[in-house]
Structure formats: structure tokens, C-alpha cells
XYZ file of C-alpha atoms in Angstrom:
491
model
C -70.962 -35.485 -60.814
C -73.986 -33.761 -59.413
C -74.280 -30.920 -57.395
C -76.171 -33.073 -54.756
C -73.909 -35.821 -54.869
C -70.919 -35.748 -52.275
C -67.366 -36.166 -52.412
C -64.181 -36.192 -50.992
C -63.888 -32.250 -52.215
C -67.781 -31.437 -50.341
C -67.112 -29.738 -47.604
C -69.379 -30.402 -43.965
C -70.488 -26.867 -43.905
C -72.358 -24.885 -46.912
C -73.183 -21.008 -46.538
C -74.915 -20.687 -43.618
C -77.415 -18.296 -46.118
C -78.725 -21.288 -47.586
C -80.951 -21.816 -44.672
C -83.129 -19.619 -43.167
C -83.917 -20.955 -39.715
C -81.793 -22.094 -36.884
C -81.913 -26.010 -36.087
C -82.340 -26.082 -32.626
C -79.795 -27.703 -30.567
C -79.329 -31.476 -28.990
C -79.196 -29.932 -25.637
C -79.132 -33.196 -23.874
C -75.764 -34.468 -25.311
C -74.363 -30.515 -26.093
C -74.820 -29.950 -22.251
C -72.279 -33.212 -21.806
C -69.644 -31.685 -24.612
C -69.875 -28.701 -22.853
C -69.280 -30.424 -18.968
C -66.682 -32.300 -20.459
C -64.738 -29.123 -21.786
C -64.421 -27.358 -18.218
C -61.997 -29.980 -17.195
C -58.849 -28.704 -19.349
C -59.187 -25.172 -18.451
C -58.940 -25.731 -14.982
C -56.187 -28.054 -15.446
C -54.058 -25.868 -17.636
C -55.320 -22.317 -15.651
C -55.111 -23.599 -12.535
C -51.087 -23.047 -12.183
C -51.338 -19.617 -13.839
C -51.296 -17.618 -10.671
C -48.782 -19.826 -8.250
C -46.592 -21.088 -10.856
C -44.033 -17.729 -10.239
C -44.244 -18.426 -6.879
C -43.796 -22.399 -6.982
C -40.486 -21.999 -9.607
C -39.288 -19.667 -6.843
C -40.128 -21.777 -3.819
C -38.583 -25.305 -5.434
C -34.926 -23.577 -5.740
C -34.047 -23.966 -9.200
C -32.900 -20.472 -10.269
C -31.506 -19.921 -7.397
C -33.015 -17.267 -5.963
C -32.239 -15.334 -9.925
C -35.851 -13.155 -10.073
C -34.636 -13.015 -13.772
C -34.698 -16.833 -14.773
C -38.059 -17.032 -13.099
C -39.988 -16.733 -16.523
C -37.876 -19.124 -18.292
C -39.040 -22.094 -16.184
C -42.664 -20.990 -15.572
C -42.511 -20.631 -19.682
C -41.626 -24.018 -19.794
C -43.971 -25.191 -17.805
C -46.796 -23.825 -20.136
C -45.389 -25.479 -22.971
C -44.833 -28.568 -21.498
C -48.323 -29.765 -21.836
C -48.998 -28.342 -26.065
C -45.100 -30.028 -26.332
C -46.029 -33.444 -25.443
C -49.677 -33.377 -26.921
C -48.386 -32.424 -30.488
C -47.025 -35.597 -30.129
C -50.005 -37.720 -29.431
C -53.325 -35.410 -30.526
C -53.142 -36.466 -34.200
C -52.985 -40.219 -33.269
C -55.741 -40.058 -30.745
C -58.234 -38.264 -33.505
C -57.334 -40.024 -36.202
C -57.649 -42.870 -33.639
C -61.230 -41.322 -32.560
C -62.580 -41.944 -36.405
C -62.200 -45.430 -35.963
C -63.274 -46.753 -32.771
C -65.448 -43.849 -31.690
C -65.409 -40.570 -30.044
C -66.268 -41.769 -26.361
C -63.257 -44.121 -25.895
C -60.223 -41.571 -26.769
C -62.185 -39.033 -24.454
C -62.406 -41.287 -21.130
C -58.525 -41.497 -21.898
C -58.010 -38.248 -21.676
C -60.276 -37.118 -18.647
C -58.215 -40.364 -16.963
C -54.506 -38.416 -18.534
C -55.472 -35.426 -16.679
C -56.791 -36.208 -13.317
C -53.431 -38.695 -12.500
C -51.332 -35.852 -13.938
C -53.171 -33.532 -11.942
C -52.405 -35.867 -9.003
C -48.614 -36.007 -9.605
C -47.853 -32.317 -10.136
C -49.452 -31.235 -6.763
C -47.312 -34.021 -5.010
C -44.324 -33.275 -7.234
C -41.295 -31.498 -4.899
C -38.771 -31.105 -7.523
C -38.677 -29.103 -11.287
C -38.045 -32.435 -12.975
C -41.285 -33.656 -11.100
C -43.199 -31.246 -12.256
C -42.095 -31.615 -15.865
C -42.867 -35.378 -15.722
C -46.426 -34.159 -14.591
C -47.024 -31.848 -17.464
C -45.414 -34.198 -20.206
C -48.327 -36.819 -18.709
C -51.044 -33.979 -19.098
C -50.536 -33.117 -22.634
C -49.657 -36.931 -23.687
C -52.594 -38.719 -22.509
C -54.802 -36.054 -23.400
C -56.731 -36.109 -26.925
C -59.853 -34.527 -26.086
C -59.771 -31.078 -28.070
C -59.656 -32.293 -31.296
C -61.733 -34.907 -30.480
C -64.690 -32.730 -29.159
C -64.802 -30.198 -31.841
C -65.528 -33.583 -33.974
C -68.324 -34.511 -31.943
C -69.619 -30.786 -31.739
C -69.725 -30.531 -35.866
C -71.805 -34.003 -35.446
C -74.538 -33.168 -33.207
C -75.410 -29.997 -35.352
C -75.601 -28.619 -38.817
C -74.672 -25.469 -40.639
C -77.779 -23.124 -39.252
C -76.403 -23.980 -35.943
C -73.055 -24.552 -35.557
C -72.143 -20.594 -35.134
C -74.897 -20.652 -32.169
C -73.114 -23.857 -30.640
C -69.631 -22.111 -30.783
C -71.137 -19.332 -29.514
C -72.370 -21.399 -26.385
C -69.294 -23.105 -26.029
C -67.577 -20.383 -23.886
C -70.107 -21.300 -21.132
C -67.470 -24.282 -20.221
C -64.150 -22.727 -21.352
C -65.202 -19.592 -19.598
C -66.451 -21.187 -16.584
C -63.566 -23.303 -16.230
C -60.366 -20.643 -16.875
C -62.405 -18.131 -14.534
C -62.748 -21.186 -11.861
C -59.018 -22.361 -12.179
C -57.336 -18.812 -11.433
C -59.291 -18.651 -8.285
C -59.106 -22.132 -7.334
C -54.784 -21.552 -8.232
C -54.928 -18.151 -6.335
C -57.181 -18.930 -2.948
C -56.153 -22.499 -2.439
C -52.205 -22.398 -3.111
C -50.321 -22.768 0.382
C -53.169 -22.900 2.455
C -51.585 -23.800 5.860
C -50.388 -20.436 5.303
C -53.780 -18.515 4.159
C -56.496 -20.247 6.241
C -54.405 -21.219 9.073
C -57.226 -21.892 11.086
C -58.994 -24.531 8.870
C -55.887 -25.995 7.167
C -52.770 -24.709 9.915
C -52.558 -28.552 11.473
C -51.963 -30.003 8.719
C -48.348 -31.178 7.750
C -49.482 -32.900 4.495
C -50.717 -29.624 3.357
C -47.358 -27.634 5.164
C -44.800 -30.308 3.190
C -47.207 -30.238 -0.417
C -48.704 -26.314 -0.116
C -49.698 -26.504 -3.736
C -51.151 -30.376 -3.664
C -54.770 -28.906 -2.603
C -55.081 -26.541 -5.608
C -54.098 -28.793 -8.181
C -56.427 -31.770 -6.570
C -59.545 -29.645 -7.333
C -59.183 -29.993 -10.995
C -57.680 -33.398 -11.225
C -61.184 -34.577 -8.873
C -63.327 -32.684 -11.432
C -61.251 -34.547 -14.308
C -62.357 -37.898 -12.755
C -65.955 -37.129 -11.785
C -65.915 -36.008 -15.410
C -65.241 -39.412 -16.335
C -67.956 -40.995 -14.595
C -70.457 -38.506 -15.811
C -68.682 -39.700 -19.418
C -69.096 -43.227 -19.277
C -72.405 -43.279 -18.555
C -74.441 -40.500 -20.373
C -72.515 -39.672 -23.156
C -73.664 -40.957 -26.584
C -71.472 -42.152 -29.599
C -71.818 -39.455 -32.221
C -69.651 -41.393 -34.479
C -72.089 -43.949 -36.436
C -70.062 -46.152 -38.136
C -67.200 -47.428 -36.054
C -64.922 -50.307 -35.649
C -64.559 -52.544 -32.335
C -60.563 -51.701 -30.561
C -60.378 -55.144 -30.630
C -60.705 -55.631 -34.068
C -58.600 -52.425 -35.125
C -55.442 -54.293 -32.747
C -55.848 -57.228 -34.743
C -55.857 -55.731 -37.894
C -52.052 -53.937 -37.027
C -50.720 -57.145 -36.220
C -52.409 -58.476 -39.436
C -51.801 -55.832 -41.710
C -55.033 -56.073 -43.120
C -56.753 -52.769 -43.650
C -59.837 -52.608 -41.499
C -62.919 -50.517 -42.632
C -65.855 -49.376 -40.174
C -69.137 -50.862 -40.896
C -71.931 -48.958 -43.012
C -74.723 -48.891 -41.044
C -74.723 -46.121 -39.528
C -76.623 -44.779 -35.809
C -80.639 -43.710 -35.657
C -79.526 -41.805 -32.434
C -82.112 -39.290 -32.155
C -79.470 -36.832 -30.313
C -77.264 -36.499 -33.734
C -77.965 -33.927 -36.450
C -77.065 -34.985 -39.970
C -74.743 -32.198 -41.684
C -76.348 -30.479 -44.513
C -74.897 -32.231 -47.468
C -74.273 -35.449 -45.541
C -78.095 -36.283 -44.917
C -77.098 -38.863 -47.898
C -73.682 -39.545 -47.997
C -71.791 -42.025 -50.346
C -70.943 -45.348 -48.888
C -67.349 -44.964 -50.593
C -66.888 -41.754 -49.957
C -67.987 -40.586 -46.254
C -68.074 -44.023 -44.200
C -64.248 -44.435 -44.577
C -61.705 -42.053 -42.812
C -58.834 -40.805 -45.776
C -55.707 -41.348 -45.480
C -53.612 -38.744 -43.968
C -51.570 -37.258 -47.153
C -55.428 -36.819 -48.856
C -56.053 -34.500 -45.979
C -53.361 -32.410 -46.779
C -55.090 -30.554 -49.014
C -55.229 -26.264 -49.609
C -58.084 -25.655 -47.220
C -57.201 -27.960 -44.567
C -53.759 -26.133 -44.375
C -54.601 -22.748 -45.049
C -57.201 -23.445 -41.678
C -54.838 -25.276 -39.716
C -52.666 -22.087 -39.919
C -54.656 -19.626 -39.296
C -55.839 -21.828 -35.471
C -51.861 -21.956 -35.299
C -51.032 -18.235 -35.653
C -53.627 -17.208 -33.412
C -53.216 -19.681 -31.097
C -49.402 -18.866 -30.707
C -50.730 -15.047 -30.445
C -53.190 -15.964 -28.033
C -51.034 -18.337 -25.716
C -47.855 -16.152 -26.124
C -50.128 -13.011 -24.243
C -51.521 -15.481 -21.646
C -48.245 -16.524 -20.540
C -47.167 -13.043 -20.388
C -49.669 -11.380 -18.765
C -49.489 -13.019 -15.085
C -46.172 -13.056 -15.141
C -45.791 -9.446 -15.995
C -48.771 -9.222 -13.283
C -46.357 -11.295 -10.424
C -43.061 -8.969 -11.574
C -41.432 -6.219 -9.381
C -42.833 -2.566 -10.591
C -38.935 -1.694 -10.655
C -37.992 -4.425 -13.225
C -41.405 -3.309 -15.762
C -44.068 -5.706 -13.862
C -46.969 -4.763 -11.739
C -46.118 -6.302 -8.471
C -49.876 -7.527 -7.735
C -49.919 -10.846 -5.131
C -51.573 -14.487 -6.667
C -55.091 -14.023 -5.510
C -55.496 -10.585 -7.343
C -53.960 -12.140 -10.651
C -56.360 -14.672 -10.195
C -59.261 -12.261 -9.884
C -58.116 -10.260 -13.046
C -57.646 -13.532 -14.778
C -61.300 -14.642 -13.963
C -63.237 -11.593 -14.198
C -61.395 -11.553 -18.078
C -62.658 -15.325 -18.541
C -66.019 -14.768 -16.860
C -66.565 -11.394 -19.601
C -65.219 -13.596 -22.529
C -68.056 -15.851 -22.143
C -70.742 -13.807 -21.684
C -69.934 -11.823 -24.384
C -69.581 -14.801 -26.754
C -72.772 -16.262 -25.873
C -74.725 -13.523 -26.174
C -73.346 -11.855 -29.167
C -71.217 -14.206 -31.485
C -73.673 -15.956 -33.134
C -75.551 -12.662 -34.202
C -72.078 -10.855 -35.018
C -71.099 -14.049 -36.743
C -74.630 -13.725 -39.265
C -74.238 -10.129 -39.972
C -70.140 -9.717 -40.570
C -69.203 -13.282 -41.561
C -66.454 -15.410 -40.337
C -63.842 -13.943 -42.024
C -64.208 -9.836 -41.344
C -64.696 -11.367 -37.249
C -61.505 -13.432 -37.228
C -59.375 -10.702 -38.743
C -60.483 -7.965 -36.572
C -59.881 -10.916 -33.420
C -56.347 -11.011 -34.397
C -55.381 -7.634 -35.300
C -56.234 -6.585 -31.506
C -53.695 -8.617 -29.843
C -51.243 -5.489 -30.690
C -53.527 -2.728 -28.789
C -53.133 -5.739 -26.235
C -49.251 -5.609 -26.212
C -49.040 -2.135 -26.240
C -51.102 -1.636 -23.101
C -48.449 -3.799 -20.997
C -45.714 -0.856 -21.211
C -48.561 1.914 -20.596
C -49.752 -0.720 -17.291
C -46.320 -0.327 -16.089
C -45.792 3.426 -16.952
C -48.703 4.194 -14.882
C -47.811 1.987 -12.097
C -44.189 3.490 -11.377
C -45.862 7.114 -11.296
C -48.774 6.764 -9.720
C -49.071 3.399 -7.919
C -52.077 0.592 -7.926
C -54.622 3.681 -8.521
C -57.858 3.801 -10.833
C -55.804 4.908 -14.047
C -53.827 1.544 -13.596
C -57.342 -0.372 -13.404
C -58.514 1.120 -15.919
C -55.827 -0.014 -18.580
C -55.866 -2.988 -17.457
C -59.861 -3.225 -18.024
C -59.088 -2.266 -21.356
C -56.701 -4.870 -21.909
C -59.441 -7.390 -21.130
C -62.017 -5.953 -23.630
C -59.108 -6.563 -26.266
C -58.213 -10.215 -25.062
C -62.339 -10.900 -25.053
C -62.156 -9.608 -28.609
C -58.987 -11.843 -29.238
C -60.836 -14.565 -28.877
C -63.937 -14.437 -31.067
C -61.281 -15.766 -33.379
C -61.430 -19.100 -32.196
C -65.268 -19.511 -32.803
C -64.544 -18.659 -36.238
C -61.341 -20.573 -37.031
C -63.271 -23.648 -35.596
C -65.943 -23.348 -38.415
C -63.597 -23.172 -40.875
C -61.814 -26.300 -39.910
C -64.924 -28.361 -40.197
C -65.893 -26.822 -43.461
C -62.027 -27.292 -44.444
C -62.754 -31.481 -43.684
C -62.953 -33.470 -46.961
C -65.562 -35.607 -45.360
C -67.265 -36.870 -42.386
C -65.558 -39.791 -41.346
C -62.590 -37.611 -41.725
C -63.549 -35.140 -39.238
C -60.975 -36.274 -36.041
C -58.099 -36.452 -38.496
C -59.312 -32.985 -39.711
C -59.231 -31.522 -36.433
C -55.973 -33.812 -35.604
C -54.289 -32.284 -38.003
C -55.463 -28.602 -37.202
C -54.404 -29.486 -33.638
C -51.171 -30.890 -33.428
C -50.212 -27.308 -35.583
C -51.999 -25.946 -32.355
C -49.819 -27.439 -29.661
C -46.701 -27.576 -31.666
C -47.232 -23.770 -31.554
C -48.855 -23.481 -28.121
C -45.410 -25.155 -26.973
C -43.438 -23.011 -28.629
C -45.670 -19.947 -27.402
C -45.037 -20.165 -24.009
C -41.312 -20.575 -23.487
C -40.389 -17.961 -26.268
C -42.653 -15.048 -24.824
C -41.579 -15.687 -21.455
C -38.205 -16.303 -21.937
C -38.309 -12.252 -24.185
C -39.651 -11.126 -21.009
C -37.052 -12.347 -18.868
C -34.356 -11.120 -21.146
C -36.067 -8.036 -21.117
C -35.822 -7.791 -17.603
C -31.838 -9.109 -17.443
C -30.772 -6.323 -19.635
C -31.996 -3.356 -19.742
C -30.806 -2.645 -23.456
C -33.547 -5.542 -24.444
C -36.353 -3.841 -22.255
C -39.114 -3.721 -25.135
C -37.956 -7.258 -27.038
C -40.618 -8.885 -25.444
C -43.372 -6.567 -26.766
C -41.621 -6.181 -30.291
C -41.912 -10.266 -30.363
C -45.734 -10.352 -29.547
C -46.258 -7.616 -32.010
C -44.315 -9.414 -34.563
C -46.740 -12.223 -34.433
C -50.229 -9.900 -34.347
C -48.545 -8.842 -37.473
C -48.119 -12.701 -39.059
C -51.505 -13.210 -37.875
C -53.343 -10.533 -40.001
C -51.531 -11.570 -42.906
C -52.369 -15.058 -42.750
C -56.178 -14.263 -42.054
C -56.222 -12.734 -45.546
C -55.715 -16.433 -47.118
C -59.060 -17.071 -45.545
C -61.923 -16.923 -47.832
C -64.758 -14.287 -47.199
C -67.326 -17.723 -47.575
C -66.837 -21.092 -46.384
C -65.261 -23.719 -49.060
C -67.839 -25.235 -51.495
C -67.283 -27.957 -53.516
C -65.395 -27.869 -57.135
């Protein structure tokens, strides 16, 4: 087989040195990913400062300060629990009937969840909100397909480098839309003090912000978004073929859409080979799991910290907390999501070109343990000399290290579509590298929390909670080393 002929072993991507110039971007439909990606941060960030306060207010630990992290844990993992479920069916889903359907599903998933969790009253409530969230929702994987599709190897870097913008936008907006609009009646009495429904639901106005966004999302959606995926099979026909059993293939010709850049070695593919989506054992192949678990590792690093960190923010000083109110952990929250972004899109892509993927995603990891170890020094500082500037300025350290954290995900994402056998194989690609994701994003949550909270019970167990989170920086550097310094190239 030729060099220039493609197969199920070429990858999407090729060494980003075999081009010289930058493609420029499809800013028209990159602008829509983008829009599109601000509605699950503000879903998921949006409880991150009131969620302490809402396990407390709803009664079910009883009034036990030390069960508090337990619950709000679960909470968090709630949403990665139920979507490891579902994510891999909706992308592998997405390769067949298109990219545009699964996502106006999951915009819909979030805004009712949304709905229901601000007019839940009870903890079981709550949890049947969350479980909706993460079910219904498909979107991540589904977007990173459609990002790899609208540009090529010279620009993909450039695009993940942009693609903080929304994430950014949206985790800095949910804190302070959690933190400023959480019992209301009680903060603005003057503009929302009449009101019972907001009295008898205090958290129902915070949590309808996002879920409105979520469905104005949709609109915008339906009618501006393009297909990316060009060769595609009706739903209709793909229900008829499961009651048929016949195996149903999408057709070959494929979309002239000016708004989609061809992959490099995918200009010409092979009808056999890229215009049908594998099976799912032929994706489990070296690459494909070696990427999926490095996202996994870091991911259950990177979720394990952000559940953490409010929550040691919301604790008593005495018990190894902070003390600090909702609206300032919202404000520390943003101000880290509004730096993240910034920094990404003005100096990934150019860090990415001079140190590689590899050299940036290993350095990302190793400094979520300067990140642990600046919680106990946070605390230290607090008990001796209160909320003064040596406090502040720890915790502004501890943001420059979570900003560095994630500049892994930029480069874990390019290695996932270089990891993909072929095109049409793409969603299942990212399916697969996802549902690892929330499995650990699930797991993240509840187990970090639930350290802290035994770390607060007993005072024998006061540093398990750090010792865990530094136990898995540790796993995470040593997976990063199965990465290879260059993308995968064909055999």
C-alpha cells in the first residue's frame, strides 16, 4: 500500500511540521461550536458555589457539617455517572445520522434538567435532575468531532487554543451567576423580597439562567449550524434497519459545504475505508487506548481538585477550610476561568509549535501536586493570620497552577483525533475517549470529597484528602510517558 493511500491504521492528523502555514479558520461555523460549548459549563459550574449551602438547607445530614461533602460530591458525579452511560451511544450514534441531531438533544437534556433541579425541594429531586443532565447530554464528544472536521492539522492547535473563549466564558459566568443569584429574596430584597416563588425555590433563579441559555442555544442550533458530517444516513432509515437487522451504510457522496476543511490525508479518502464508521472492537486499538487514558487520568485529576477546592473554600477555618461566603468563591472561581482562557488563546497554539504536545501535557499534569500542596499552606495561613494578602496570594498561585493544569486538555484532544482510525470513525473515537472521561469524572467527585470529609471527621485522617489527590498527579505523569513525543503515523 502506498504512502498516499489511506487506511484504517492513517491517522486524521500528520506532524503538524509537514506544513508550513496555518489554514485559516471557518469562523462562521467555529463561532457556532464555540456558542454551543458555553452551555455545559454554566450548567455544571453553576451549582459550584451554593451547592454546600443547598445540601445544608434541604436537611439531609442533619445539620452533620461533616457529611456535607459527601452529598455535594455526589452531586458532581451525578451528571459524568449517568453520561458514561449514554455518551458512547450518542457519538457512535452522531457518525450515522449526523452531528446536528445528537447535539439539539443534548442542548434540549440540559435546559429541562436545568428546569427540574432549581424546582427540586428534596436530595432525591435533585439527583433525578442531575441523572437527566448527564443522560440526555452527548454533546462533548460530539463537538470535538465536528471541531477535527471543520479544520486540518496546521490549525487544529490554533482552534483548541480558541476554544477556551466558550469554556472560559461559560465556567467564569456560572460561578457568578451560582454565587449572586442563589436566594435572592434574601440578597436583593428590594427587587426580588415580594416574591414567594422565589422565597419557597431560592435557588430556582440561578439554575434558570443556564437552562434559558441551553434552549436559546438550541434555536441558534437548528437554524445556523451546518452538518459537518458528509455522508450520513436518514434516523428513519437507521430505525428501520434495527428492526430489520440489516446493516445500514451511509451514502458516498459526500458534502461541497464550503465551511468544512478536508483533513490532510483525507482530501482523498477510500470509499471502503473512510465513508463507513468501524465497528467498535476495531477501535480498540493501542493508540485509541493509550489516549483515552491519558483524557481519563487527567480528567479525574482535574475534576477531583475542582470539587475540592470550593468546598475547602465554603469550610470552617477551624475544621482546615477557608470560611469565605458563596459570592467570593464564585469570584475566585471566575477570575481562575476568566485567566485560563486568556492564557490559552493567546499562548497555546505558539507553546504548542515550539514544545510539542507531549513535553505541554506532561508538565499540565505534573502541576496538579504544587496545586494540592497549596490547600494545607491556604489554611495554615488563614488560622494565623486571617483573610490577609499572604492568604491571597497563595491562593493566586494556586490559580496559575490550575491554568497550567489545563493546557493538558488542548493537547490530549489532539491526540484523540490523531488516535481515530478514520474519519467516519471520529464520534466513536471521541465516544470512546469520553465515556473513560465521565466514568472517571463520576468517580472524581464523590471520592475527593468524601477524603475531605473524612479528613475533617477525624482528625487522625487530616491530610488523606491531599495524599489521595497527590496519588493521582502521580498516576498521571506516569501515564503521560506512554504518549508519543509525535502524533501516530501510519504503519
Amino acid at each position: 500500500m502506498s504512502p498516499q493511500t489511506p487506511d484504517e491504521e492513517t491517522p486524521l492528523l500528520h506532524d503538524p511540521q509537514q506544513k508550513t502555514g496555518r489554514t485559516p479558520l471557518p469562523w462562521r461555523q467555529f463561532a457556532i461550536i464555540m456558542f454551543i460549548q458555553l452551555a455545559e459549563p454554566l450548567t455544571s459550574q453553576v451549582i459550584a458555589p451554593f451547592a454546600p449551602q443547598l445540601i445544608r438547607d434541604i436537611g439531609i445530614t442533619n445539620g452533620d457539617e461533616t457529611q456535607v461533602g459527601y452529598y455535594v460530591g455526589l452531586l458532581h458525579s451525578l451528571f459524568f455517572a449517568t453520561q458514561a452511560l449514554t455518551v458512547l451511544h450518542w457519538s457512535r450514534v452522531s457518525d450515522r445520522i449526523g452531528r446536528k441531531p445528537v447535539i439539539l438533544t443534548g442542548l434540549f437534556g440540559l435546559s429541562a434538567s436545568m428546569y427540574c433541579f432549581g424546582l427540586a425541594k428534596t436530595f432525591w429531586g435533585l439527583v433525578m435532575s442531575r441523572a437527566l443532565n448527564g443522560a440526555l447530554n452527548g454533546n462533548i464528544g460530539v463537538m470535538k468531532s465536528m471541531m477535527v472536521e471543520i479544520t486540518d492539522s496546521t490549525n487544529l492547535a490554533q482552534a483548541y487554543a480558541y476554544m477556551p473563549i466558550a469554556w472560559s466564558s461559560g465556567a467564569s459566568l456560572g460561578p457568578l451567576i451560582g454565587g449572586s443569584l442563589s436566594r435572592p429574596a434574601d440578597r436583593f430584597p428590594d427587587v426580588f423580597g415580594h416574591s414567594d416563588f422565589l422565597k419557597k425555590y431560592p435557588y430556582f433563579l440561578a439554575c434558570a439562567v443556564p437552562a434559558t441559555f441551553s434552549a436559546l442555544a438550541w434555536v441558534v442550533i437548528f437554524f445556523f449550524l451546518k452538518e459537518t458530517l458528509p455522508n450520513r444516513v436518514p434516523l428513519s432509515q437507521l430505525i428501520k434497519s434495527k428492526f430489520s437487522k440489516k446493516v445500514v451504510s451511509p451514502p458516498t457522496t459526500s458534502d461541497s459545504s464550503t465551511e468544512t476543511l478536508a483533513v490532510d490525508n483525507l482530501e482523498n479518502p477510500s470509499k471502503d475505508d473512510n465513508t463507513t464508521p468501524l465497528p467498535l472492537r476495531a477501535l480498540l486499538i493501542p493508540r485509541v487506548l493509550i489516549a483515552a487514558g491519558n483524557y481519563g487520568t487527567l480528567s479525574l485529576l482535574e475534576i477531583a481538585i475542582r470539587a475540592v477546592q470550593p468546598l475547602f473554600y465554603a469550610t470552617p477555618t477551624e475544621l482546615g477550610g477557608l470560611d469565605l461566603d458563596p459570592p467570593r468563591i464564585g469570584n475566585i472561581l471566575a477570575t481562575y476561568s476568566v485567566v485560563n482562557g486568556l492564557f490559552q488563546i493567546f499562548c497555546f497554539a505558539d507553546l504548542h509549535d515550539r514544545f510539542g504536545s507531549k513535553a505541554i501535557f506532561t508538565t499540565a499534569i505534573a502541576s496538579g501536586i504544587p496545586i494540592v500542596l497549596t490547600f494545607p499552606v491556604i489554611n495554615a495561613l488563614g488560622r494565623a493570620y486571617g483573610l490577609g494578602w499572604m492568604v491571597w496570594s497563595v491562593i493566586g498561585l494556586q490559580v496559575v497552577f490550575c491554568v497550567i493544569l489545563n493546557l493538558g486538555y488542548s493537547c490530549i484532544f489532539i491526540y484523540i483525533a490523531a488516535a481515530s482510525p478514520n474519519r467516519n470513525s471520529l464520534g466513536a473515537t471521541n465516544g470512546i475517549a469520553q465515556m473513560l472521561v465521565s466514568i472517571m469524572r463520576s468517580i472524581g467527585p464523590a471520592s475527593a470529597t468524601s477524603m475531605f470529609s473524612l479528613s475533617l471527621k477525624t482528625p487522625e485522617h487530616a491530610w488523606y484528602a491531599y495524599y489521595y489527590l497527590t496519588a493521582l498527579g502521580f498516576i498521571g505523569i506516569g501515564a503521560s510517558l506512554l504518549l508519543p513525543r509525535k502524533l501516530w503515523k501510519s504503519d
